[in-house]
Amino acid sequence: MFVIFGASGNVGRATAAVLRESGRPVRAVVRDPRHARSLEAWGCEVAIADLDDRESVDRAIRGAQAVQMLCPVPSGDPDPAAAMRRMIDVSAAALRAQPPARVLVLSDYGAELDSNTGITQGFHHFEQQVKPLASNLILLRSAEHMENWARVLPAVHAAGVLPSLHHPLTKRFPTVAARDVGLAAAALLQDEAPTPTSRVVSIEGPRRVSALDVAGALGDVFDRHIEARAVPREEWTPLLQRAGLSARHARLIVDLYDAQNLGRIDVQAGATERRFGTTTIEEVLGELAQRANIAARA
């Protein structure tokens, strides 16, 4: 049994779909029962679990041959870092108690760093907590997901301006489509080669992009000029809080972008196992706009 946590999300759905197409038995783990029907239609067994509830996590991984585990960022929590650590501690303890033949943890670029990386510091904690699994463990570190731009698309379409915390606007940074992460995860979960030590696999998209590239791609999608505008550093926190983030969450995002802009968050130096997705930023932005029903300007 292949157990996929977060199976209703962009990465998890892609992993589950590939595994089912390959004829593998999949237990799709979701928190919200409303996501069960579509996954059951693929032939998945569905388990309901809350990463804050050790008993439900234990039930979800029971009898697993392989487990894909994630730690979602709880954006509605007033203290997301503490909430992440609680979920990580619960899931890692469950995996250590019932170690399957293979565990794949969805992690992030920069997770090897132990401080001053904002949200990414939670993934460092995750990796440390699952380290005892050793030979059973694959850490799949991905670049920033292209889908993160979805939250600003309506405002960009309305104003013709892409606000960017990536500084300078010309700086190229790694990014990746969530579905490419899911496809890579499915391949790694099915790889039957022995893993004498834990593996760190890094994945990013086919090419690096800048904020100017993203604005250009959105201009093509919306059929209008989109201006990329660097948000001044002193305006980051007020901007994020106006978007609904708590003060602590905003601090984590500010620290994250500070680290990215300094070049600290990237593929780890000396990484030997790297993968590259095939989905372009243009494809993802077009799909996101279509999904949000945002049409080109008449």
PDB file of C-alpha atoms in Angstrom:
ATOM      1  CA  MET A   1       0.000   0.000   0.000  1.00  0.00           C
ATOM      2  CA  PHE A   2       1.250   3.468  -0.997  1.00  0.00           C
ATOM      3  CA  VAL A   3       0.043   6.043   1.529  1.00  0.00           C
ATOM      4  CA  ILE A   4      -0.120   9.619   0.246  1.00  0.00           C
ATOM      5  CA  PHE A   5      -0.703  12.388   2.766  1.00  0.00           C
ATOM      6  CA  GLY A   6      -2.166  15.597   1.360  1.00  0.00           C
ATOM      7  CA  ALA A   7      -3.645  13.625  -1.542  1.00  0.00           C
ATOM      8  CA  SER A   8      -6.123  16.406  -2.333  1.00  0.00           C
ATOM      9  CA  GLY A   9      -3.340  18.955  -2.871  1.00  0.00           C
ATOM     10  CA  ASN A  10      -1.479  19.788  -6.068  1.00  0.00           C
ATOM     11  CA  VAL A  11       1.517  17.542  -5.336  1.00  0.00           C
ATOM     12  CA  GLY A  12      -0.344  14.702  -3.643  1.00  0.00           C
ATOM     13  CA  ARG A  13      -2.980  14.411  -6.370  1.00  0.00           C
ATOM     14  CA  ALA A  14      -0.288  14.142  -9.027  1.00  0.00           C
ATOM     15  CA  THR A  15       1.505  11.420  -7.063  1.00  0.00           C
ATOM     16  CA  ALA A  16      -1.672   9.469  -6.398  1.00  0.00           C
ATOM     17  CA  ALA A  17      -2.767   9.689 -10.045  1.00  0.00           C
ATOM     18  CA  VAL A  18       0.521   8.265 -11.346  1.00  0.00           C
ATOM     19  CA  LEU A  19       0.550   5.471  -8.784  1.00  0.00           C
ATOM     20  CA  ARG A  20      -3.015   4.455  -9.647  1.00  0.00           C
ATOM     21  CA  GLU A  21      -2.240   4.569 -13.383  1.00  0.00           C
ATOM     22  CA  SER A  22       0.634   2.188 -12.623  1.00  0.00           C
ATOM     23  CA  GLY A  23      -1.768  -0.169 -10.866  1.00  0.00           C
ATOM     24  CA  ARG A  24      -0.402   0.523  -7.388  1.00  0.00           C
ATOM     25  CA  PRO A  25      -2.732   0.387  -4.367  1.00  0.00           C
ATOM     26  CA  VAL A  26      -3.071   3.893  -2.931  1.00  0.00           C
ATOM     27  CA  ARG A  27      -4.423   5.050   0.407  1.00  0.00           C
ATOM     28  CA  ALA A  28      -5.156   8.741  -0.103  1.00  0.00           C
ATOM     29  CA  VAL A  29      -4.967  10.625   3.187  1.00  0.00           C
ATOM     30  CA  VAL A  30      -6.974  13.840   3.493  1.00  0.00           C
ATOM     31  CA  ARG A  31      -8.166  15.999   6.344  1.00  0.00           C
ATOM     32  CA  ASP A  32     -11.460  17.053   4.771  1.00  0.00           C
ATOM     33  CA  PRO A  33     -13.891  14.216   3.934  1.00  0.00           C
ATOM     34  CA  ARG A  34     -15.325  16.334   1.102  1.00  0.00           C
ATOM     35  CA  HIS A  35     -12.242  15.441  -0.980  1.00  0.00           C
ATOM     36  CA  ALA A  36     -12.869  11.709  -0.708  1.00  0.00           C
ATOM     37  CA  ARG A  37     -15.235  11.193  -3.659  1.00  0.00           C
ATOM     38  CA  SER A  38     -12.871  12.246  -6.452  1.00  0.00           C
ATOM     39  CA  LEU A  39     -10.043  10.161  -5.009  1.00  0.00           C
ATOM     40  CA  GLU A  40     -12.273   7.124  -4.584  1.00  0.00           C
ATOM     41  CA  ALA A  41     -13.246   7.500  -8.250  1.00  0.00           C
ATOM     42  CA  TRP A  42      -9.584   6.797  -9.107  1.00  0.00           C
ATOM     43  CA  GLY A  43      -9.724   3.596  -7.068  1.00  0.00           C
ATOM     44  CA  CYS A  44      -7.972   5.017  -4.003  1.00  0.00           C
ATOM     45  CA  GLU A  45      -8.755   3.907  -0.490  1.00  0.00           C
ATOM     46  CA  VAL A  46      -9.388   7.119   1.439  1.00  0.00           C
ATOM     47  CA  ALA A  47      -8.283   7.741   5.030  1.00  0.00           C
ATOM     48  CA  ILE A  48      -9.218  10.809   7.066  1.00  0.00           C
ATOM     49  CA  ALA A  49      -6.398  12.038   9.284  1.00  0.00           C
ATOM     50  CA  ASP A  50      -5.335  15.182  11.103  1.00  0.00           C
ATOM     51  CA  LEU A  51      -1.605  15.725  11.465  1.00  0.00           C
ATOM     52  CA  ASP A  52      -2.277  17.057  14.974  1.00  0.00           C
ATOM     53  CA  ASP A  53      -3.841  13.698  15.924  1.00  0.00           C
ATOM     54  CA  ARG A  54      -1.285  10.913  16.436  1.00  0.00           C
ATOM     55  CA  GLU A  55      -3.931   8.168  16.541  1.00  0.00           C
ATOM     56  CA  SER A  56      -5.348   9.103  13.130  1.00  0.00           C
ATOM     57  CA  VAL A  57      -1.845   9.293  11.613  1.00  0.00           C
ATOM     58  CA  ASP A  58      -0.986   5.878  13.075  1.00  0.00           C
ATOM     59  CA  ARG A  59      -4.124   4.403  11.467  1.00  0.00           C
ATOM     60  CA  ALA A  60      -3.351   6.016   8.108  1.00  0.00           C
ATOM     61  CA  ILE A  61       0.154   4.527   7.827  1.00  0.00           C
ATOM     62  CA  ARG A  62      -0.675   1.077   9.202  1.00  0.00           C
ATOM     63  CA  GLY A  63       0.408  -1.614   6.737  1.00  0.00           C
ATOM     64  CA  ALA A  64       2.083   0.872   4.391  1.00  0.00           C
ATOM     65  CA  GLN A  65       4.787  -0.209   1.971  1.00  0.00           C
ATOM     66  CA  ALA A  66       5.634   3.424   1.231  1.00  0.00           C
ATOM     67  CA  VAL A  67       4.509   6.768   2.665  1.00  0.00           C
ATOM     68  CA  GLN A  68       4.615  10.248   1.157  1.00  0.00           C
ATOM     69  CA  MET A  69       4.471  12.771   3.982  1.00  0.00           C
ATOM     70  CA  LEU A  70       4.123  16.535   3.917  1.00  0.00           C
ATOM     71  CA  CYS A  71       3.742  19.321   6.421  1.00  0.00           C
ATOM     72  CA  PRO A  72       1.258  21.974   5.265  1.00  0.00           C
ATOM     73  CA  VAL A  73       1.811  25.594   6.229  1.00  0.00           C
ATOM     74  CA  PRO A  74      -1.199  26.459   8.448  1.00  0.00           C
ATOM     75  CA  SER A  75      -1.815  29.943   7.085  1.00  0.00           C
ATOM     76  CA  GLY A  76      -4.836  30.577   9.316  1.00  0.00           C
ATOM     77  CA  ASP A  77      -2.947  29.838  12.532  1.00  0.00           C
ATOM     78  CA  PRO A  78      -1.738  32.849  14.539  1.00  0.00           C
ATOM     79  CA  ASP A  79       1.565  31.027  15.156  1.00  0.00           C
ATOM     80  CA  PRO A  80       2.199  28.908  12.022  1.00  0.00           C
ATOM     81  CA  ALA A  81       5.756  27.948  13.008  1.00  0.00           C
ATOM     82  CA  ALA A  82       4.563  26.382  16.264  1.00  0.00           C
ATOM     83  CA  ALA A  83       1.665  24.672  14.471  1.00  0.00           C
ATOM     84  CA  MET A  84       4.054  23.233  11.877  1.00  0.00           C
ATOM     85  CA  ARG A  85       6.344  21.876  14.577  1.00  0.00           C
ATOM     86  CA  ARG A  86       3.405  20.156  16.306  1.00  0.00           C
ATOM     87  CA  MET A  87       2.307  18.454  13.072  1.00  0.00           C
ATOM     88  CA  ILE A  88       5.887  17.499  12.229  1.00  0.00           C
ATOM     89  CA  ASP A  89       6.485  15.992  15.672  1.00  0.00           C
ATOM     90  CA  VAL A  90       3.287  13.939  15.451  1.00  0.00           C
ATOM     91  CA  SER A  91       3.906  12.602  11.936  1.00  0.00           C
ATOM     92  CA  ALA A  92       7.617  11.925  12.518  1.00  0.00           C
ATOM     93  CA  ALA A  93       6.891  10.036  15.743  1.00  0.00           C
ATOM     94  CA  ALA A  94       4.309   7.902  13.935  1.00  0.00           C
ATOM     95  CA  LEU A  95       6.761   7.087  11.130  1.00  0.00           C
ATOM     96  CA  ARG A  96       9.517   6.209  13.586  1.00  0.00           C
ATOM     97  CA  ALA A  97       7.135   3.878  15.443  1.00  0.00           C
ATOM     98  CA  GLN A  98       5.925   2.125  12.260  1.00  0.00           C
ATOM     99  CA  PRO A  99       8.709   2.611   9.704  1.00  0.00           C
ATOM    100  CA  PRO A 100       7.568   1.505   6.239  1.00  0.00           C
ATOM    101  CA  ALA A 101       9.995   0.219   3.610  1.00  0.00           C
ATOM    102  CA  ARG A 102      10.147   3.703   2.077  1.00  0.00           C
ATOM    103  CA  VAL A 103       9.321   7.194   3.316  1.00  0.00           C
ATOM    104  CA  LEU A 104       9.371  10.239   1.069  1.00  0.00           C
ATOM    105  CA  VAL A 105       9.211  13.607   2.797  1.00  0.00           C
ATOM    106  CA  LEU A 106       8.216  16.654   0.758  1.00  0.00           C
ATOM    107  CA  SER A 107      10.739  19.293   1.771  1.00  0.00           C
ATOM    108  CA  ASP A 108      12.095  22.601   0.472  1.00  0.00           C
ATOM    109  CA  TYR A 109      15.204  24.149  -0.982  1.00  0.00           C
ATOM    110  CA  GLY A 110      17.143  25.561   1.962  1.00  0.00           C
ATOM    111  CA  ALA A 111      16.007  22.889   4.426  1.00  0.00           C
ATOM    112  CA  GLU A 112      19.636  22.075   5.214  1.00  0.00           C
ATOM    113  CA  LEU A 113      19.944  25.495   6.907  1.00  0.00           C
ATOM    114  CA  ASP A 114      19.110  25.708  10.611  1.00  0.00           C
ATOM    115  CA  SER A 115      18.276  29.399  11.063  1.00  0.00           C
ATOM    116  CA  ASN A 116      16.998  32.637   9.529  1.00  0.00           C
ATOM    117  CA  THR A 117      15.023  31.058   6.694  1.00  0.00           C
ATOM    118  CA  GLY A 118      11.467  31.790   7.800  1.00  0.00           C
ATOM    119  CA  ILE A 119       8.928  29.119   6.836  1.00  0.00           C
ATOM    120  CA  THR A 120      11.727  26.926   5.466  1.00  0.00           C
ATOM    121  CA  GLN A 121      13.098  26.472   8.974  1.00  0.00           C
ATOM    122  CA  GLY A 122      10.087  24.243   9.645  1.00  0.00           C
ATOM    123  CA  PHE A 123      11.270  21.882   6.900  1.00  0.00           C
ATOM    124  CA  HIS A 124      14.715  21.779   8.507  1.00  0.00           C
ATOM    125  CA  HIS A 125      13.016  20.604  11.693  1.00  0.00           C
ATOM    126  CA  PHE A 126      11.050  18.024   9.687  1.00  0.00           C
ATOM    127  CA  GLU A 127      14.217  16.589   8.141  1.00  0.00           C
ATOM    128  CA  GLN A 128      15.901  16.376  11.534  1.00  0.00           C
ATOM    129  CA  GLN A 129      12.930  14.548  13.052  1.00  0.00           C
ATOM    130  CA  VAL A 130      12.826  11.856  10.350  1.00  0.00           C
ATOM    131  CA  LYS A 131      16.593  11.349  10.168  1.00  0.00           C
ATOM    132  CA  PRO A 132      16.454   8.196  12.342  1.00  0.00           C
ATOM    133  CA  LEU A 133      14.635   6.459   9.462  1.00  0.00           C
ATOM    134  CA  ALA A 134      17.965   6.592   7.572  1.00  0.00           C
ATOM    135  CA  SER A 135      17.909   3.911   4.872  1.00  0.00           C
ATOM    136  CA  ASN A 136      14.127   4.164   4.461  1.00  0.00           C
ATOM    137  CA  LEU A 137      14.191   7.897   3.783  1.00  0.00           C
ATOM    138  CA  ILE A 138      14.011  10.127   0.705  1.00  0.00           C
ATOM    139  CA  LEU A 139      13.996  13.909   1.198  1.00  0.00           C
ATOM    140  CA  LEU A 140      12.508  15.529  -1.904  1.00  0.00           C
ATOM    141  CA  ARG A 141      13.459  19.187  -1.740  1.00  0.00           C
ATOM    142  CA  SER A 142      11.659  21.410  -4.202  1.00  0.00           C
ATOM    143  CA  ALA A 143      12.098  24.984  -5.324  1.00  0.00           C
ATOM    144  CA  GLU A 144       9.349  27.582  -4.847  1.00  0.00           C
ATOM    145  CA  HIS A 145       6.105  26.310  -6.365  1.00  0.00           C
ATOM    146  CA  MET A 146       4.860  28.192  -9.421  1.00  0.00           C
ATOM    147  CA  GLU A 147       1.319  27.891  -8.079  1.00  0.00           C
ATOM    148  CA  ASN A 148       2.186  30.361  -5.306  1.00  0.00           C
ATOM    149  CA  TRP A 149       1.521  33.171  -7.799  1.00  0.00           C
ATOM    150  CA  ALA A 150      -2.183  32.218  -7.838  1.00  0.00           C
ATOM    151  CA  ARG A 151      -2.940  34.354  -4.789  1.00  0.00           C
ATOM    152  CA  VAL A 152      -1.972  37.602  -6.563  1.00  0.00           C
ATOM    153  CA  LEU A 153      -3.491  36.960 -10.001  1.00  0.00           C
ATOM    154  CA  PRO A 154      -6.802  38.822  -9.499  1.00  0.00           C
ATOM    155  CA  ALA A 155      -5.032  41.936  -8.213  1.00  0.00           C
ATOM    156  CA  VAL A 156      -2.435  41.774 -10.991  1.00  0.00           C
ATOM    157  CA  HIS A 157      -5.157  41.450 -13.614  1.00  0.00           C
ATOM    158  CA  ALA A 158      -7.068  44.381 -12.143  1.00  0.00           C
ATOM    159  CA  ALA A 159      -4.134  46.783 -11.680  1.00  0.00           C
ATOM    160  CA  GLY A 160      -1.665  45.674 -14.348  1.00  0.00           C
ATOM    161  CA  VAL A 161       1.079  45.516 -11.703  1.00  0.00           C
ATOM    162  CA  LEU A 162       2.901  42.475 -10.307  1.00  0.00           C
ATOM    163  CA  PRO A 163       4.162  43.273  -6.778  1.00  0.00           C
ATOM    164  CA  SER A 164       7.343  41.322  -6.052  1.00  0.00           C
ATOM    165  CA  LEU A 165       9.289  40.511  -2.901  1.00  0.00           C
ATOM    166  CA  HIS A 166      11.976  38.998  -5.117  1.00  0.00           C
ATOM    167  CA  HIS A 167      14.724  41.638  -5.291  1.00  0.00           C
ATOM    168  CA  PRO A 168      16.116  42.737  -7.672  1.00  0.00           C
ATOM    169  CA  LEU A 169      13.511  42.206 -10.372  1.00  0.00           C
ATOM    170  CA  THR A 170      16.176  40.818 -12.687  1.00  0.00           C
ATOM    171  CA  LYS A 171      17.319  38.124 -10.232  1.00  0.00           C
ATOM    172  CA  ARG A 172      16.558  34.630 -11.523  1.00  0.00           C
ATOM    173  CA  PHE A 173      15.343  32.151  -8.941  1.00  0.00           C
ATOM    174  CA  PRO A 174      14.408  28.451  -9.051  1.00  0.00           C
ATOM    175  CA  THR A 175      10.745  27.510  -9.237  1.00  0.00           C
ATOM    176  CA  VAL A 176       8.833  24.338 -10.085  1.00  0.00           C
ATOM    177  CA  ALA A 177       5.322  23.185 -10.963  1.00  0.00           C
ATOM    178  CA  ALA A 178       3.661  21.205  -8.178  1.00  0.00           C
ATOM    179  CA  ARG A 179       2.635  18.457 -10.577  1.00  0.00           C
ATOM    180  CA  ASP A 180       6.284  17.926 -11.560  1.00  0.00           C
ATOM    181  CA  VAL A 181       7.093  17.460  -7.878  1.00  0.00           C
ATOM    182  CA  GLY A 182       4.279  14.916  -7.650  1.00  0.00           C
ATOM    183  CA  LEU A 183       5.520  13.034 -10.724  1.00  0.00           C
ATOM    184  CA  ALA A 184       9.063  12.902  -9.334  1.00  0.00           C
ATOM    185  CA  ALA A 185       7.731  11.700  -5.981  1.00  0.00           C
ATOM    186  CA  ALA A 186       5.761   8.886  -7.641  1.00  0.00           C
ATOM    187  CA  ALA A 187       8.863   7.732  -9.516  1.00  0.00           C
ATOM    188  CA  LEU A 188      10.969   7.780  -6.355  1.00  0.00           C
ATOM    189  CA  LEU A 189       8.360   5.873  -4.344  1.00  0.00           C
ATOM    190  CA  GLN A 190       8.312   3.138  -6.984  1.00  0.00           C
ATOM    191  CA  ASP A 191      12.101   2.937  -7.296  1.00  0.00           C
ATOM    192  CA  GLU A 192      12.967  -0.435  -5.820  1.00  0.00           C
ATOM    193  CA  ALA A 193      16.724   0.118  -5.765  1.00  0.00           C
ATOM    194  CA  PRO A 194      18.130  -0.287  -2.237  1.00  0.00           C
ATOM    195  CA  THR A 195      18.791   2.932  -0.327  1.00  0.00           C
ATOM    196  CA  PRO A 196      21.643   2.245   2.106  1.00  0.00           C
ATOM    197  CA  THR A 197      21.525   5.821   3.413  1.00  0.00           C
ATOM    198  CA  SER A 198      18.944   8.576   3.234  1.00  0.00           C
ATOM    199  CA  ARG A 199      18.663  10.282  -0.172  1.00  0.00           C
ATOM    200  CA  VAL A 200      18.327  13.998  -0.797  1.00  0.00           C
ATOM    201  CA  VAL A 201      16.754  14.705  -4.184  1.00  0.00           C
ATOM    202  CA  SER A 202      16.360  18.287  -5.428  1.00  0.00           C
ATOM    203  CA  ILE A 203      13.859  19.363  -8.056  1.00  0.00           C
ATOM    204  CA  GLU A 204      13.195  22.610  -9.927  1.00  0.00           C
ATOM    205  CA  GLY A 205      11.644  23.613 -13.231  1.00  0.00           C
ATOM    206  CA  PRO A 206      13.134  23.598 -16.726  1.00  0.00           C
ATOM    207  CA  ARG A 207      14.556  27.112 -16.350  1.00  0.00           C
ATOM    208  CA  ARG A 208      15.003  29.761 -13.689  1.00  0.00           C
ATOM    209  CA  VAL A 209      12.890  32.894 -13.903  1.00  0.00           C
ATOM    210  CA  SER A 210      12.900  36.465 -12.639  1.00  0.00           C
ATOM    211  CA  ALA A 211       9.999  38.651 -11.512  1.00  0.00           C
ATOM    212  CA  LEU A 212      10.306  40.354 -14.897  1.00  0.00           C
ATOM    213  CA  ASP A 213       9.842  36.974 -16.599  1.00  0.00           C
ATOM    214  CA  VAL A 214       6.740  36.283 -14.506  1.00  0.00           C
ATOM    215  CA  ALA A 215       5.305  39.709 -15.392  1.00  0.00           C
ATOM    216  CA  GLY A 216       6.011  39.048 -19.065  1.00  0.00           C
ATOM    217  CA  ALA A 217       4.292  35.666 -18.917  1.00  0.00           C
ATOM    218  CA  LEU A 218       1.259  37.213 -17.215  1.00  0.00           C
ATOM    219  CA  GLY A 219       1.202  39.898 -19.878  1.00  0.00           C
ATOM    220  CA  ASP A 220       0.849  37.168 -22.487  1.00  0.00           C
ATOM    221  CA  VAL A 221      -1.875  35.430 -20.466  1.00  0.00           C
ATOM    222  CA  PHE A 222      -3.870  38.635 -19.905  1.00  0.00           C
ATOM    223  CA  ASP A 223      -3.029  40.186 -23.278  1.00  0.00           C
ATOM    224  CA  ARG A 224      -1.942  43.443 -21.657  1.00  0.00           C
ATOM    225  CA  HIS A 225       1.235  44.991 -20.312  1.00  0.00           C
ATOM    226  CA  ILE A 226       2.034  43.890 -16.751  1.00  0.00           C
ATOM    227  CA  GLU A 227       4.600  45.913 -14.831  1.00  0.00           C
ATOM    228  CA  ALA A 228       6.784  44.120 -12.302  1.00  0.00           C
ATOM    229  CA  ARG A 229       7.246  46.338  -9.265  1.00  0.00           C
ATOM    230  CA  ALA A 230       9.635  45.615  -6.402  1.00  0.00           C
ATOM    231  CA  VAL A 231       7.822  46.166  -3.115  1.00  0.00           C
ATOM    232  CA  PRO A 232      10.107  48.246  -0.845  1.00  0.00           C
ATOM    233  CA  ARG A 233      11.438  46.170   2.044  1.00  0.00           C
ATOM    234  CA  GLU A 234       9.761  48.382   4.677  1.00  0.00           C
ATOM    235  CA  GLU A 235       6.366  47.745   3.078  1.00  0.00           C
ATOM    236  CA  TRP A 236       6.562  43.942   3.133  1.00  0.00           C
ATOM    237  CA  THR A 237       5.067  43.395   6.585  1.00  0.00           C
ATOM    238  CA  PRO A 238       2.123  45.819   6.168  1.00  0.00           C
ATOM    239  CA  LEU A 239       1.398  44.320   2.741  1.00  0.00           C
ATOM    240  CA  LEU A 240       1.363  40.765   4.084  1.00  0.00           C
ATOM    241  CA  GLN A 241      -0.802  41.687   7.050  1.00  0.00           C
ATOM    242  CA  ARG A 242      -3.288  43.464   4.784  1.00  0.00           C
ATOM    243  CA  ALA A 243      -3.453  40.185   2.847  1.00  0.00           C
ATOM    244  CA  GLY A 244      -4.666  38.495   6.047  1.00  0.00           C
ATOM    245  CA  LEU A 245      -1.464  37.026   7.501  1.00  0.00           C
ATOM    246  CA  SER A 246      -0.851  37.175  11.228  1.00  0.00           C
ATOM    247  CA  ALA A 247       2.122  39.165  12.509  1.00  0.00           C
ATOM    248  CA  ARG A 248       4.098  35.947  13.137  1.00  0.00           C
ATOM    249  CA  HIS A 249       3.271  34.529   9.722  1.00  0.00           C
ATOM    250  CA  ALA A 250       4.292  37.788   8.055  1.00  0.00           C
ATOM    251  CA  ARG A 251       7.613  37.638   9.925  1.00  0.00           C
ATOM    252  CA  LEU A 252       8.260  34.146   8.577  1.00  0.00           C
ATOM    253  CA  ILE A 253       7.590  35.289   5.008  1.00  0.00           C
ATOM    254  CA  VAL A 254       9.821  38.346   5.399  1.00  0.00           C
ATOM    255  CA  ASP A 255      12.647  36.170   6.730  1.00  0.00           C
ATOM    256  CA  LEU A 256      12.117  33.723   3.863  1.00  0.00           C
ATOM    257  CA  TYR A 257      12.426  36.389   1.160  1.00  0.00           C
ATOM    258  CA  ASP A 258      15.383  38.011   2.882  1.00  0.00           C
ATOM    259  CA  ALA A 259      17.148  34.636   2.723  1.00  0.00           C
ATOM    260  CA  GLN A 260      16.107  34.064  -0.905  1.00  0.00           C
ATOM    261  CA  ASN A 261      17.257  37.501  -2.017  1.00  0.00           C
ATOM    262  CA  LEU A 262      20.621  36.911  -0.352  1.00  0.00           C
ATOM    263  CA  GLY A 263      20.968  33.670  -2.313  1.00  0.00           C
ATOM    264  CA  ARG A 264      20.869  31.471   0.789  1.00  0.00           C
ATOM    265  CA  ILE A 265      17.829  29.441  -0.281  1.00  0.00           C
ATOM    266  CA  ASP A 266      18.771  27.455  -3.347  1.00  0.00           C
ATOM    267  CA  VAL A 267      19.749  23.941  -4.299  1.00  0.00           C
ATOM    268  CA  GLN A 268      22.271  22.750  -1.712  1.00  0.00           C
ATOM    269  CA  ALA A 269      25.880  23.211  -2.733  1.00  0.00           C
ATOM    270  CA  GLY A 270      27.308  19.932  -3.982  1.00  0.00           C
ATOM    271  CA  ALA A 271      23.881  18.323  -4.492  1.00  0.00           C
ATOM    272  CA  THR A 272      24.403  15.153  -6.504  1.00  0.00           C
ATOM    273  CA  GLU A 273      20.841  14.022  -7.185  1.00  0.00           C
ATOM    274  CA  ARG A 274      18.945  16.694  -9.105  1.00  0.00           C
ATOM    275  CA  ARG A 275      15.793  16.533 -11.202  1.00  0.00           C
ATOM    276  CA  PHE A 276      14.195  19.065 -13.504  1.00  0.00           C
ATOM    277  CA  GLY A 277      10.509  19.313 -14.288  1.00  0.00           C
ATOM    278  CA  THR A 278       9.227  20.007 -17.790  1.00  0.00           C
ATOM    279  CA  THR A 279       6.299  22.322 -17.002  1.00  0.00           C
ATOM    280  CA  THR A 280       7.000  25.991 -17.739  1.00  0.00           C
ATOM    281  CA  ILE A 281       5.928  29.046 -15.790  1.00  0.00           C
ATOM    282  CA  GLU A 282       3.859  30.133 -18.812  1.00  0.00           C
ATOM    283  CA  GLU A 283       1.854  26.893 -18.733  1.00  0.00           C
ATOM    284  CA  VAL A 284       1.159  27.117 -15.016  1.00  0.00           C
ATOM    285  CA  LEU A 285       0.156  30.795 -15.070  1.00  0.00           C
ATOM    286  CA  GLY A 286      -2.180  30.167 -17.993  1.00  0.00           C
ATOM    287  CA  GLU A 287      -3.835  27.284 -16.158  1.00  0.00           C
ATOM    288  CA  LEU A 288      -4.134  29.302 -12.939  1.00  0.00           C
ATOM    289  CA  ALA A 289      -5.787  32.192 -14.759  1.00  0.00           C
ATOM    290  CA  GLN A 290      -8.185  29.831 -16.505  1.00  0.00           C
ATOM    291  CA  ARG A 291      -9.031  28.096 -13.229  1.00  0.00           C
ATOM    292  CA  ALA A 292      -9.717  31.469 -11.591  1.00  0.00           C
ATOM    293  CA  ASN A 293     -11.823  32.470 -14.617  1.00  0.00           C
ATOM    294  CA  ILE A 294      -9.641  35.531 -15.271  1.00  0.00           C
ATOM    295  CA  ALA A 295      -9.955  36.411 -18.948  1.00  0.00           C
ATOM    296  CA  ALA A 296      -7.667  38.411 -21.162  1.00  0.00           C
ATOM    297  CA  ARG A 297      -8.480  42.105 -21.148  1.00  0.00           C
ATOM    298  CA  ALA A 298     -10.889  43.010 -23.965  1.00  0.00           C
TER     299      ALA A 298
END
